[in-house]
PDB file of C-alpha atoms and ligand atoms in Angstrom:
ATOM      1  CA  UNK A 133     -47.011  31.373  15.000  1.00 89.00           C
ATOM      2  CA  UNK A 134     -45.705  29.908  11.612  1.00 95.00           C
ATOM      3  CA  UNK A 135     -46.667  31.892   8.559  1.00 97.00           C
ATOM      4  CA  UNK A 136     -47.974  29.722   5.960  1.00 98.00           C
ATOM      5  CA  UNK A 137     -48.091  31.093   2.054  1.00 98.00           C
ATOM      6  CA  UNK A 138     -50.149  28.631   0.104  1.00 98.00           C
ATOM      7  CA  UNK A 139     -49.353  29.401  -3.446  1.00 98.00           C
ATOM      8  CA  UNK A 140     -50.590  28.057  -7.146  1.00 97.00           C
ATOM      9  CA  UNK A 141     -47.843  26.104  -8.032  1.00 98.00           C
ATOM     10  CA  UNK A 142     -43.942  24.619  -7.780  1.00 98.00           C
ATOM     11  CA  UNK A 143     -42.948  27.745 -10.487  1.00 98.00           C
ATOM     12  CA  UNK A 144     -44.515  30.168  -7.708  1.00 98.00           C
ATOM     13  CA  UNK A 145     -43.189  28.643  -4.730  1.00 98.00           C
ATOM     14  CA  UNK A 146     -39.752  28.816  -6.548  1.00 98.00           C
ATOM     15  CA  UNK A 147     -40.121  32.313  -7.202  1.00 98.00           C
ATOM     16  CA  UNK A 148     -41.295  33.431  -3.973  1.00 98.00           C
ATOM     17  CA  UNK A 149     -38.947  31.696  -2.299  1.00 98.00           C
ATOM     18  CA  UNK A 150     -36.177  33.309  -4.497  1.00 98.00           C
ATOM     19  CA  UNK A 151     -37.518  36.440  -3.784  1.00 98.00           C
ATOM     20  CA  UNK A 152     -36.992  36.272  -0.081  1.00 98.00           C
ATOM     21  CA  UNK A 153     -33.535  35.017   0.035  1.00 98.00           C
ATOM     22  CA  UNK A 154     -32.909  38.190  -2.056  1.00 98.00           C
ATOM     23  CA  UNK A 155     -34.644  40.074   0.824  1.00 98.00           C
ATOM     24  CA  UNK A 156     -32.495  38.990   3.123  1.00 98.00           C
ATOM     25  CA  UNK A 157     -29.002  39.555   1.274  1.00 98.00           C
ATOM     26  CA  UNK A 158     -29.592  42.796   0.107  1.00 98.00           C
ATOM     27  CA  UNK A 159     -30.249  43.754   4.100  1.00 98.00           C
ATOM     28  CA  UNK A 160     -27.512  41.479   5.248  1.00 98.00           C
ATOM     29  CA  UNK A 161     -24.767  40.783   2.271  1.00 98.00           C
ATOM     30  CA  UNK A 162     -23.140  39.015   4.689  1.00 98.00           C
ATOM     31  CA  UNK A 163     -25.724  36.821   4.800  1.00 98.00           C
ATOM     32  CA  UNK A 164     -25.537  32.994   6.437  1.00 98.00           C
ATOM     33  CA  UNK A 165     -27.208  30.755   4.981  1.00 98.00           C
ATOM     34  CA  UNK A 166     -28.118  27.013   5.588  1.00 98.00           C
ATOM     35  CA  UNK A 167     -29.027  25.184   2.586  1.00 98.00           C
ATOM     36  CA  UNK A 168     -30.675  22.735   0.822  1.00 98.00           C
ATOM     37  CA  UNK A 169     -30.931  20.045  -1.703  1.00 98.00           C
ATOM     38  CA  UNK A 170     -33.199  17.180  -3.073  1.00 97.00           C
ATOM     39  CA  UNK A 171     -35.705  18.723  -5.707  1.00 97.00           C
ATOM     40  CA  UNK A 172     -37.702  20.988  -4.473  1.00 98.00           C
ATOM     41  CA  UNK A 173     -35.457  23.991  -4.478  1.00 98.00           C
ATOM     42  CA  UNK A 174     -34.273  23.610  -8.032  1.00 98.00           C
ATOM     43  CA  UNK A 175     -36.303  25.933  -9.103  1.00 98.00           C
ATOM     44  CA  UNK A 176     -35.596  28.689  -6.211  1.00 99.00           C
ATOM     45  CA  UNK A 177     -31.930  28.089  -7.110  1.00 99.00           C
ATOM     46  CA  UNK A 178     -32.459  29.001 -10.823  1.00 98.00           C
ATOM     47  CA  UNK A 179     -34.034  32.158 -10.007  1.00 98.00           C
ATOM     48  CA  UNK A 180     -31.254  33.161  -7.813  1.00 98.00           C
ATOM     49  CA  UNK A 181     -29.134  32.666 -10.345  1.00 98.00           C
ATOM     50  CA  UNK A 182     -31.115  34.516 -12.842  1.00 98.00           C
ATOM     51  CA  UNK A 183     -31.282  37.212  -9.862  1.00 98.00           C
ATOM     52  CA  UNK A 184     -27.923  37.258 -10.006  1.00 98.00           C
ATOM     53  CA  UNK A 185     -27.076  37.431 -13.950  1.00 98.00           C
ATOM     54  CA  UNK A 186     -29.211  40.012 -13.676  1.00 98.00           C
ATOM     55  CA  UNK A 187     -27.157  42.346 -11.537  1.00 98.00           C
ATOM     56  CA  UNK A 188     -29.847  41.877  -8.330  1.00 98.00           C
ATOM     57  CA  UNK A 189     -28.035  39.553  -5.988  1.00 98.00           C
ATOM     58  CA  UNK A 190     -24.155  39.736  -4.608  1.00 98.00           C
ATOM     59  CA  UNK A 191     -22.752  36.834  -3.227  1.00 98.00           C
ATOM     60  CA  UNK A 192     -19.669  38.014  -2.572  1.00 98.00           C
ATOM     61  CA  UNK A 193     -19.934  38.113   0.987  1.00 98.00           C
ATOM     62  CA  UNK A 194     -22.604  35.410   1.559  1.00 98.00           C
ATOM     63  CA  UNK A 195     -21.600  32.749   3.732  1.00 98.00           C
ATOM     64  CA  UNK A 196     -23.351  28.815   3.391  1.00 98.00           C
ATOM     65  CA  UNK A 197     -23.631  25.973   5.465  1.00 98.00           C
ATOM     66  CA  UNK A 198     -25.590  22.665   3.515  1.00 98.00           C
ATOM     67  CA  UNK A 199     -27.461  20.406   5.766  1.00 98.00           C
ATOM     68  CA  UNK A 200     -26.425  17.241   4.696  1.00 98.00           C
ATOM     69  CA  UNK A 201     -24.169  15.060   2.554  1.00 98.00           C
ATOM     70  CA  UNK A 202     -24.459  10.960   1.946  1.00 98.00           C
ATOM     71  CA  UNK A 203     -21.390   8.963   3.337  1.00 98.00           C
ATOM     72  CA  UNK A 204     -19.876   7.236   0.635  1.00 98.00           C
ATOM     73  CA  UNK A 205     -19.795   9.837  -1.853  1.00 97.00           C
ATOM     74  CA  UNK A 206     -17.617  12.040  -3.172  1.00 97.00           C
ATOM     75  CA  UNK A 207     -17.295  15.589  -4.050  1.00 97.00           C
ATOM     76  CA  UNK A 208     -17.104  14.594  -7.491  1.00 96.00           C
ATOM     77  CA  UNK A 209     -19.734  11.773  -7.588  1.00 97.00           C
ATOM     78  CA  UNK A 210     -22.567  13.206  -9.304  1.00 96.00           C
ATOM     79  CA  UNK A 211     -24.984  12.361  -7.010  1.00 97.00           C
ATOM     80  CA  UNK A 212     -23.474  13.944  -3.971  1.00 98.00           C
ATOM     81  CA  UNK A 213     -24.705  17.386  -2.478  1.00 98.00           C
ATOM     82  CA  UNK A 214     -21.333  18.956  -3.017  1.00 98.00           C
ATOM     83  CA  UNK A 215     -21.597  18.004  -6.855  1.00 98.00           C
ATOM     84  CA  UNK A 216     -25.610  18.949  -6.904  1.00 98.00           C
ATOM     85  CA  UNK A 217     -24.477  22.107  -4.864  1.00 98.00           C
ATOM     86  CA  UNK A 218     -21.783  23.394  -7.595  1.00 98.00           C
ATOM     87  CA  UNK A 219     -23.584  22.736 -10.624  1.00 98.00           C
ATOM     88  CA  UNK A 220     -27.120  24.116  -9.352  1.00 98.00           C
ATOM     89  CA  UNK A 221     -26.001  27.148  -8.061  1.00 98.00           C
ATOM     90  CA  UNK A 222     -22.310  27.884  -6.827  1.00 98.00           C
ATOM     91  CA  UNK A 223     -20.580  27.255 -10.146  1.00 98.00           C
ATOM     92  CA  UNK A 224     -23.380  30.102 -11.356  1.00 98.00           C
ATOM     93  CA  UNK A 225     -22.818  32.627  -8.785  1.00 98.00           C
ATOM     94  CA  UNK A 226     -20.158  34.798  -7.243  1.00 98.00           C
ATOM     95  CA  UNK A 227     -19.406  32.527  -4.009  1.00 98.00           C
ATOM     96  CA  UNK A 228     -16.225  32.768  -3.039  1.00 98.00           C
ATOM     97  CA  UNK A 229     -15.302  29.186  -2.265  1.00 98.00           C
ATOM     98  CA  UNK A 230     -14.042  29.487   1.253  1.00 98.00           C
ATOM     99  CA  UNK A 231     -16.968  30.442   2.512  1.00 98.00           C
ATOM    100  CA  UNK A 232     -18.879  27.337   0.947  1.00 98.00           C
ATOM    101  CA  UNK A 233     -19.865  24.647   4.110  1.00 98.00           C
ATOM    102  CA  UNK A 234     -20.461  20.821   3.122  1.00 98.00           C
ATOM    103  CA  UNK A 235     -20.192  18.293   5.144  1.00 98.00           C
ATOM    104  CA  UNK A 236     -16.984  15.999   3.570  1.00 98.00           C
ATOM    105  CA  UNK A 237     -19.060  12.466   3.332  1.00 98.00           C
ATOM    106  CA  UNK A 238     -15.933  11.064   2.897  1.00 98.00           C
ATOM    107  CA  UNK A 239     -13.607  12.053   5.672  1.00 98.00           C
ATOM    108  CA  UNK A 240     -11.656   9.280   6.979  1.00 97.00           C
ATOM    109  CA  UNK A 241     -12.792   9.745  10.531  1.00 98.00           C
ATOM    110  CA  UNK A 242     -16.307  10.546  10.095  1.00 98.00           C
ATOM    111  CA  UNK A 243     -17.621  11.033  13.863  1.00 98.00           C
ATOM    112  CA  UNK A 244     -14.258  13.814  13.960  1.00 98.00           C
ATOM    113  CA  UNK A 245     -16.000  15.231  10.543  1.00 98.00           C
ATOM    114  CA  UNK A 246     -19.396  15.652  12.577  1.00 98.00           C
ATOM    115  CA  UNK A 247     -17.460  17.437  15.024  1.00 98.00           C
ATOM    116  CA  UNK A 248     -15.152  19.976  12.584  1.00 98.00           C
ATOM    117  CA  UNK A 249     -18.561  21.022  11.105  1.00 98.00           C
ATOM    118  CA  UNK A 250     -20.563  21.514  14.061  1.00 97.00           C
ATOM    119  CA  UNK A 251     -17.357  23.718  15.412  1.00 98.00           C
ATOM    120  CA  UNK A 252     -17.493  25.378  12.190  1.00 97.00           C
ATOM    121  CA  UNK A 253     -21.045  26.618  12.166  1.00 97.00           C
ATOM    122  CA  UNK A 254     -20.402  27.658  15.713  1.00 96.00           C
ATOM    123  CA  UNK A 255     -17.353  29.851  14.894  1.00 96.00           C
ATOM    124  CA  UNK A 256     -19.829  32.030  12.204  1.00 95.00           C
ATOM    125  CA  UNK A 257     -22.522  31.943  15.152  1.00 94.00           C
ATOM    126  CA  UNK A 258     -25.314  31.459  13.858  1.00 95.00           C
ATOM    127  CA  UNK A 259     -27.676  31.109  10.648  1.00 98.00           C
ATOM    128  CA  UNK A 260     -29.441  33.893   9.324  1.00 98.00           C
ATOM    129  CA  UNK A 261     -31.973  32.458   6.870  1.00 98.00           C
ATOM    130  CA  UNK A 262     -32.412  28.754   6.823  1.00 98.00           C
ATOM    131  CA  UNK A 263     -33.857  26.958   3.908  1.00 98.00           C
ATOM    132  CA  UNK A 264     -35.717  23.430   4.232  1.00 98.00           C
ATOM    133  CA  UNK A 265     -37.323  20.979   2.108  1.00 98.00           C
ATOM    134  CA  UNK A 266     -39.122  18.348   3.913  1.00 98.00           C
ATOM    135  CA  UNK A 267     -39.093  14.289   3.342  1.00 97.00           C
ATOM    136  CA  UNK A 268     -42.364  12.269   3.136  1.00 97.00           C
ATOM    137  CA  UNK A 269     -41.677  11.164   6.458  1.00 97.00           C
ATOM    138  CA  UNK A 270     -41.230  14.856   7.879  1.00 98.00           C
ATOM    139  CA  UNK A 271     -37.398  14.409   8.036  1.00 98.00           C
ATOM    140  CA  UNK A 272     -35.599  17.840   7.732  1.00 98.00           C
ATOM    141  CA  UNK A 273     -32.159  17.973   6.755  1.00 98.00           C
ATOM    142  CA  UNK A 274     -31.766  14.475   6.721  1.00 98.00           C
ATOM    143  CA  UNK A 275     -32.877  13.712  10.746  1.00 98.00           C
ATOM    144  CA  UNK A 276     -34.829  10.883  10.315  1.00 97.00           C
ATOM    145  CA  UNK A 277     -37.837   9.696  12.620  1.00 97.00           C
ATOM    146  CA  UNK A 278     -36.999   8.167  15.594  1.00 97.00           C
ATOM    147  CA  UNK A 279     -37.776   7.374  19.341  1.00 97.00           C
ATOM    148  CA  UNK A 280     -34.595  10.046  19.560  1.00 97.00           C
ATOM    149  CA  UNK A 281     -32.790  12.302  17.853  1.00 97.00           C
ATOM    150  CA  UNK A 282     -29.300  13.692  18.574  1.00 97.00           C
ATOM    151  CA  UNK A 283     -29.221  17.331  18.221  1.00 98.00           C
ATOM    152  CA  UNK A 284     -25.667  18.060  17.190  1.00 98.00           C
ATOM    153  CA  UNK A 285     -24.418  17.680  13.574  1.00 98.00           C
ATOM    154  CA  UNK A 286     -24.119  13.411  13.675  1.00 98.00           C
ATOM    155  CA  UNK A 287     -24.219  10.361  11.668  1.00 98.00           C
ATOM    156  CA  UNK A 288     -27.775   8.869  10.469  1.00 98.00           C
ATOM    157  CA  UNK A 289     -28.793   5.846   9.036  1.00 97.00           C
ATOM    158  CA  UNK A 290     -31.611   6.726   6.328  1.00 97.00           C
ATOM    159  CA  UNK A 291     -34.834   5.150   6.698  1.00 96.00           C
ATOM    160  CA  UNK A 292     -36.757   3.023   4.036  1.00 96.00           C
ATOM    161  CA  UNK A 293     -38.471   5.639   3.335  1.00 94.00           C
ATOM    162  CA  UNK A 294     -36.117   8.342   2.603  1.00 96.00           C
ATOM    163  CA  UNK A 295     -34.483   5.490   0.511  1.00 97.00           C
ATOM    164  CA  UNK A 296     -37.061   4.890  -1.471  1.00 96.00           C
ATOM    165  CA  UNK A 297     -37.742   8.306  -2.119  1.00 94.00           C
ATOM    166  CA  UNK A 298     -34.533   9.232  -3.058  1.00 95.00           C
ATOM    167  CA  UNK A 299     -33.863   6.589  -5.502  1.00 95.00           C
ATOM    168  CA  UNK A 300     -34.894   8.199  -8.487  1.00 94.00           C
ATOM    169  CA  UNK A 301     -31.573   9.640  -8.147  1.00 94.00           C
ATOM    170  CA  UNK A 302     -29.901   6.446  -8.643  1.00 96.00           C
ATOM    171  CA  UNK A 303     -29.684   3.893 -11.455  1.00 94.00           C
ATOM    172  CA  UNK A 304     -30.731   1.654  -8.582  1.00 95.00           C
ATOM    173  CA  UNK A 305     -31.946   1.652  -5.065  1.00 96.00           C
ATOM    174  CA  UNK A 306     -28.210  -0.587  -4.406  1.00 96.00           C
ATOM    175  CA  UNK A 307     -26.783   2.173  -5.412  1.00 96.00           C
ATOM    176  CA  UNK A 308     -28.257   4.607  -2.599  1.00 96.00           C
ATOM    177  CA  UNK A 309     -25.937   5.452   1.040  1.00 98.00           C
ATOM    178  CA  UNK A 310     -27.384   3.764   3.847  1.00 98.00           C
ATOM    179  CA  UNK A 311     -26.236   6.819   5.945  1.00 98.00           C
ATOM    180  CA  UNK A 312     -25.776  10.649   5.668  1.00 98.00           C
ATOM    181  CA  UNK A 313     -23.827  12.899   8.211  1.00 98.00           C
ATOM    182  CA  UNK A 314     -26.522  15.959   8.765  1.00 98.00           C
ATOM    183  CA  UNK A 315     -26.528  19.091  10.636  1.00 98.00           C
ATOM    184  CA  UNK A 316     -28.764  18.832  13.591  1.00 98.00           C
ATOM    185  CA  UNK A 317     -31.582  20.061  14.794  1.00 98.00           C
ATOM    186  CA  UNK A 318     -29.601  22.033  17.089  1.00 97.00           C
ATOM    187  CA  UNK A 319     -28.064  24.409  14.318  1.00 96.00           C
ATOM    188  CA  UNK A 320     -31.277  24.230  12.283  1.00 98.00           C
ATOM    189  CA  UNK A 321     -33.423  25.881  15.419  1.00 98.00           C
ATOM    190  CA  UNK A 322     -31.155  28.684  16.295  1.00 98.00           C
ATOM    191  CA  UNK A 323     -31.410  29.717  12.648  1.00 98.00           C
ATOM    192  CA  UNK A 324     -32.468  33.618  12.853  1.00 98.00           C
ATOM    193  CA  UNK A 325     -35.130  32.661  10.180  1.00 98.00           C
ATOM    194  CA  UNK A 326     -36.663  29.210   8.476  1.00 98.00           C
ATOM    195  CA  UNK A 327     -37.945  28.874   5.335  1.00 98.00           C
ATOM    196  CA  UNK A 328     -39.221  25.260   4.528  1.00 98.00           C
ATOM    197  CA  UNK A 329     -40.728  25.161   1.149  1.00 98.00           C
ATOM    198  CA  UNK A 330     -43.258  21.705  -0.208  1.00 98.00           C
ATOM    199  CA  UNK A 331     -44.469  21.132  -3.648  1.00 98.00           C
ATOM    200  CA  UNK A 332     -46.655  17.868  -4.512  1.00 98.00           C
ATOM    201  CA  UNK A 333     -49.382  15.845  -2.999  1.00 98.00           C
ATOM    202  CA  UNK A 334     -46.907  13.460  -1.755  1.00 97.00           C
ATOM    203  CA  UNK A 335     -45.316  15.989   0.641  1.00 98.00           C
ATOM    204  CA  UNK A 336     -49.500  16.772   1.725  1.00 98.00           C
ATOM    205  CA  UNK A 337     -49.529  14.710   4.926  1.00 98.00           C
ATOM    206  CA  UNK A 338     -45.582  15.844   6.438  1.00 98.00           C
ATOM    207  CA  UNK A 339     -47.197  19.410   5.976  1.00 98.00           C
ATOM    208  CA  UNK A 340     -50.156  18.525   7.860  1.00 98.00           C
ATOM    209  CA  UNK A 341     -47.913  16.863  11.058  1.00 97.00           C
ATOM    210  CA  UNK A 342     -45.599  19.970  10.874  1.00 98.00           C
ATOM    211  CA  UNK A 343     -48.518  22.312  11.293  1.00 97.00           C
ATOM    212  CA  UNK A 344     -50.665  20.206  13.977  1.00 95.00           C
ATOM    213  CA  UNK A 345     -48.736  21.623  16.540  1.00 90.00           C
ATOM    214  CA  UNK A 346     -48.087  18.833  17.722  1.00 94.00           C
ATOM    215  CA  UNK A 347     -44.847  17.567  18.878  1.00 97.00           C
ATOM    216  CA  UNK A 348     -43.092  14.325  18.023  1.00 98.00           C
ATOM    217  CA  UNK A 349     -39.513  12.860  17.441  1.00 98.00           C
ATOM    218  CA  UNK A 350     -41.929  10.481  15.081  1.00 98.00           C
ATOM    219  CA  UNK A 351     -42.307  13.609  12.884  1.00 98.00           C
ATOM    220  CA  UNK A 352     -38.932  15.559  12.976  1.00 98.00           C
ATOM    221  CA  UNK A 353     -40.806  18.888  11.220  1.00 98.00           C
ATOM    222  CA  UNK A 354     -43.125  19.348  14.603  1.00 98.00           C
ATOM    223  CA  UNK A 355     -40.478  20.931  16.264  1.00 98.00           C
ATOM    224  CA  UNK A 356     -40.389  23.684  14.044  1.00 98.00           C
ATOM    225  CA  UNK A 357     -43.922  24.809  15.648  1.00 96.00           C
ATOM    226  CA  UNK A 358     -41.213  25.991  18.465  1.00 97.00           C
ATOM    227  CA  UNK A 359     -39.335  28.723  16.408  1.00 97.00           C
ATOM    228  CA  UNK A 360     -40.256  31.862  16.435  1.00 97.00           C
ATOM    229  CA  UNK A 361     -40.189  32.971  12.686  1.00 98.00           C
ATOM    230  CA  UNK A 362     -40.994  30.412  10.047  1.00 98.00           C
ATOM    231  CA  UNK A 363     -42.613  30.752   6.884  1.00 98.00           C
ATOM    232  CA  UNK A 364     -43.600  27.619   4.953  1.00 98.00           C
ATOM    233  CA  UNK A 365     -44.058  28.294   1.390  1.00 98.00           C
ATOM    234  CA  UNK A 366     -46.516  25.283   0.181  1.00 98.00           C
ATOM    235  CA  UNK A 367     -48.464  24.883  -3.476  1.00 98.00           C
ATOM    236  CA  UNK A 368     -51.945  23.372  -3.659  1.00 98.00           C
ATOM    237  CA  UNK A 369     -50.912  19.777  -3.666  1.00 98.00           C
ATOM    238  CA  UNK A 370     -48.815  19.921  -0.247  1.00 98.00           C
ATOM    239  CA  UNK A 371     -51.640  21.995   0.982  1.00 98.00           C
ATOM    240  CA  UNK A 372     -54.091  19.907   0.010  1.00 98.00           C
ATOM    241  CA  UNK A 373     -54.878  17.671   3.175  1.00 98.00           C
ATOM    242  CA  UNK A 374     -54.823  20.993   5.695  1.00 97.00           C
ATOM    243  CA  UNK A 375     -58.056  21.228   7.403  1.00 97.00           C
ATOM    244  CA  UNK A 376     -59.396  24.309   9.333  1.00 95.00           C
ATOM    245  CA  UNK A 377     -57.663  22.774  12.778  1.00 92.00           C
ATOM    246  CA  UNK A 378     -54.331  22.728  11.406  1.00 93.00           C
ATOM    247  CA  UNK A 379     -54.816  26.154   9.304  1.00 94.00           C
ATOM    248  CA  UNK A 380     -56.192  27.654  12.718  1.00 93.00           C
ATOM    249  CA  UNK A 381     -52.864  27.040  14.182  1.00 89.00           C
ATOM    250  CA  UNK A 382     -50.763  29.300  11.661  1.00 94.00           C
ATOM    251  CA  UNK A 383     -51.036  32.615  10.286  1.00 95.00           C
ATOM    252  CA  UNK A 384     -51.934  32.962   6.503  1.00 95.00           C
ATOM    253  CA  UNK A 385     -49.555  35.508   4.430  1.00 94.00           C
ATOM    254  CA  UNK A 386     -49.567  36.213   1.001  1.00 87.00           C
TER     255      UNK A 386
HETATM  256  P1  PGA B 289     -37.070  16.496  -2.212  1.00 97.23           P
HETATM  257  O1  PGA B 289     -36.455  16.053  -0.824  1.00 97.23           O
HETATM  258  O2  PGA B 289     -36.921  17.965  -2.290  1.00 97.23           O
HETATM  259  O3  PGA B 289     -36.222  15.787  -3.242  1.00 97.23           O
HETATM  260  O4  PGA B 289     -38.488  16.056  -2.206  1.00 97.23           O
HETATM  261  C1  PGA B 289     -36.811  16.769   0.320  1.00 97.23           C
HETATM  262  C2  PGA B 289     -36.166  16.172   1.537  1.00 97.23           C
HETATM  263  O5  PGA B 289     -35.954  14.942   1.565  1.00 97.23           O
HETATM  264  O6  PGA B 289     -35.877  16.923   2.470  1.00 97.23           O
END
């Protein structure tokens, strides 16, 4: 059953959030974890790093793998996930840089680039705490609705949706990749442990598919209902269309 922690706000969920990835390296400093970006876990990010100014958290042995990265940019281009990646967190912490995992958006043969990172996540086995944000449309990582959805790490072309969404990036929606290369759903299932975290009204009715129980290619999040040991941190606002049927299908933890 998927653990659900409804908390008071985007600060909390941070925090909370933070608090468990700390969990889990000070069991396992060896720690491998999948990660992600957008906005939602700024905020867990800066308390890691405040975790780790602080003397609480060693990185030194923690191994990442990102979900995603747009095609078209470049490590440098400030509104890649490599660049979002190093200046949010890495460049903060005590990563060593070998043991960093991004998929290279640019790689001149980009179905071979799928391939090299699906082999590499394979060769470290598998992940041991898997973070998640989720899009309006219920996409994790970045695999999109659809009438299928290739499991290995592949090439996607973004919905509309996550477009539009993600434009606020941009200086304009032009300026936004059509396509992504993302880590599939695949790697993101055989992930020891998820953690998908929501903040907002506007991520209120993806939270309510995920936790229907309910599965659908339409809704990429509903397969998560299969995994064994998930824990969705939401605030009020993503919570706030959850109706006894959906909260009688998950187990409340605080
Ligand atoms: P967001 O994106 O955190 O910027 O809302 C989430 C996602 O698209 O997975």
């Amino acid at each position: 059953m998927m653990k659900v922690m409804i908390v008071r706000d985007y600060d909390e969920m941070s925090r909370r959030a933070a608090e468990i990835v700390k969990e889990q390296i000070l069991k396992k400093p060896d720690t491998v974890l999948g990660l992600a970006t957008g906005s939602t876990p700024l905020g867990m990010y800066k308390y890691l790093i405040e975790m780790h100014k602080n003397g609480e958290i060693d990185f030194s042995n923690v191994i990442t793998f990102n979900l995603d990265e747009y095609i078209g940019l470049s490590p440098d281009h400030p509104q890649s996930y490599h660049y979002y990646m190093y200046e949010n967190l890495f460049n903060h912490i005590n990563i060593k840089k070998e043991n960093i995992h991004i998929p290279n958006g640019v790689a001149e043969d980009l179905e071979e680039e799928c391939k090299r990172y699906e082999r590499e996540i394979r060769r470290i086995g598998r992940i041991d705490l898997q973070i998640l944000g989720i899009g309006v449309n219920g996409h994790i990582g970045f695999n999109e609705p659809d009438e299928s959805i290739e499991t290995k790490t592949h090439i996607v072309t973004l919905t509309e949706e996550t477009i539009n969404a993600n434009k606020r990036f941009f200086k304009s929606i032009e300026e936004v990749p059509r396509r992504a290369i993302t880590m599939g759903l695949s790697s993101i299932m055989k992930a020891r442990k998820i953690m998908l975290l929501a903040s907002g009204s506007n991520k209120a009715k993806a939270i309510k598919e995920t936790l229907k129980g309910r599965l659908t290619t339409k809704v990429p999040s509903t397969v998560l209902a299969l995994h064994p040991d998930v824990t969705i941190i939401i605030d009020k606002g993503a919570a706030s269309l959850l109706t006894d049927e959906e909260l009688a299908n998950v187990e409340l933890t605080d």
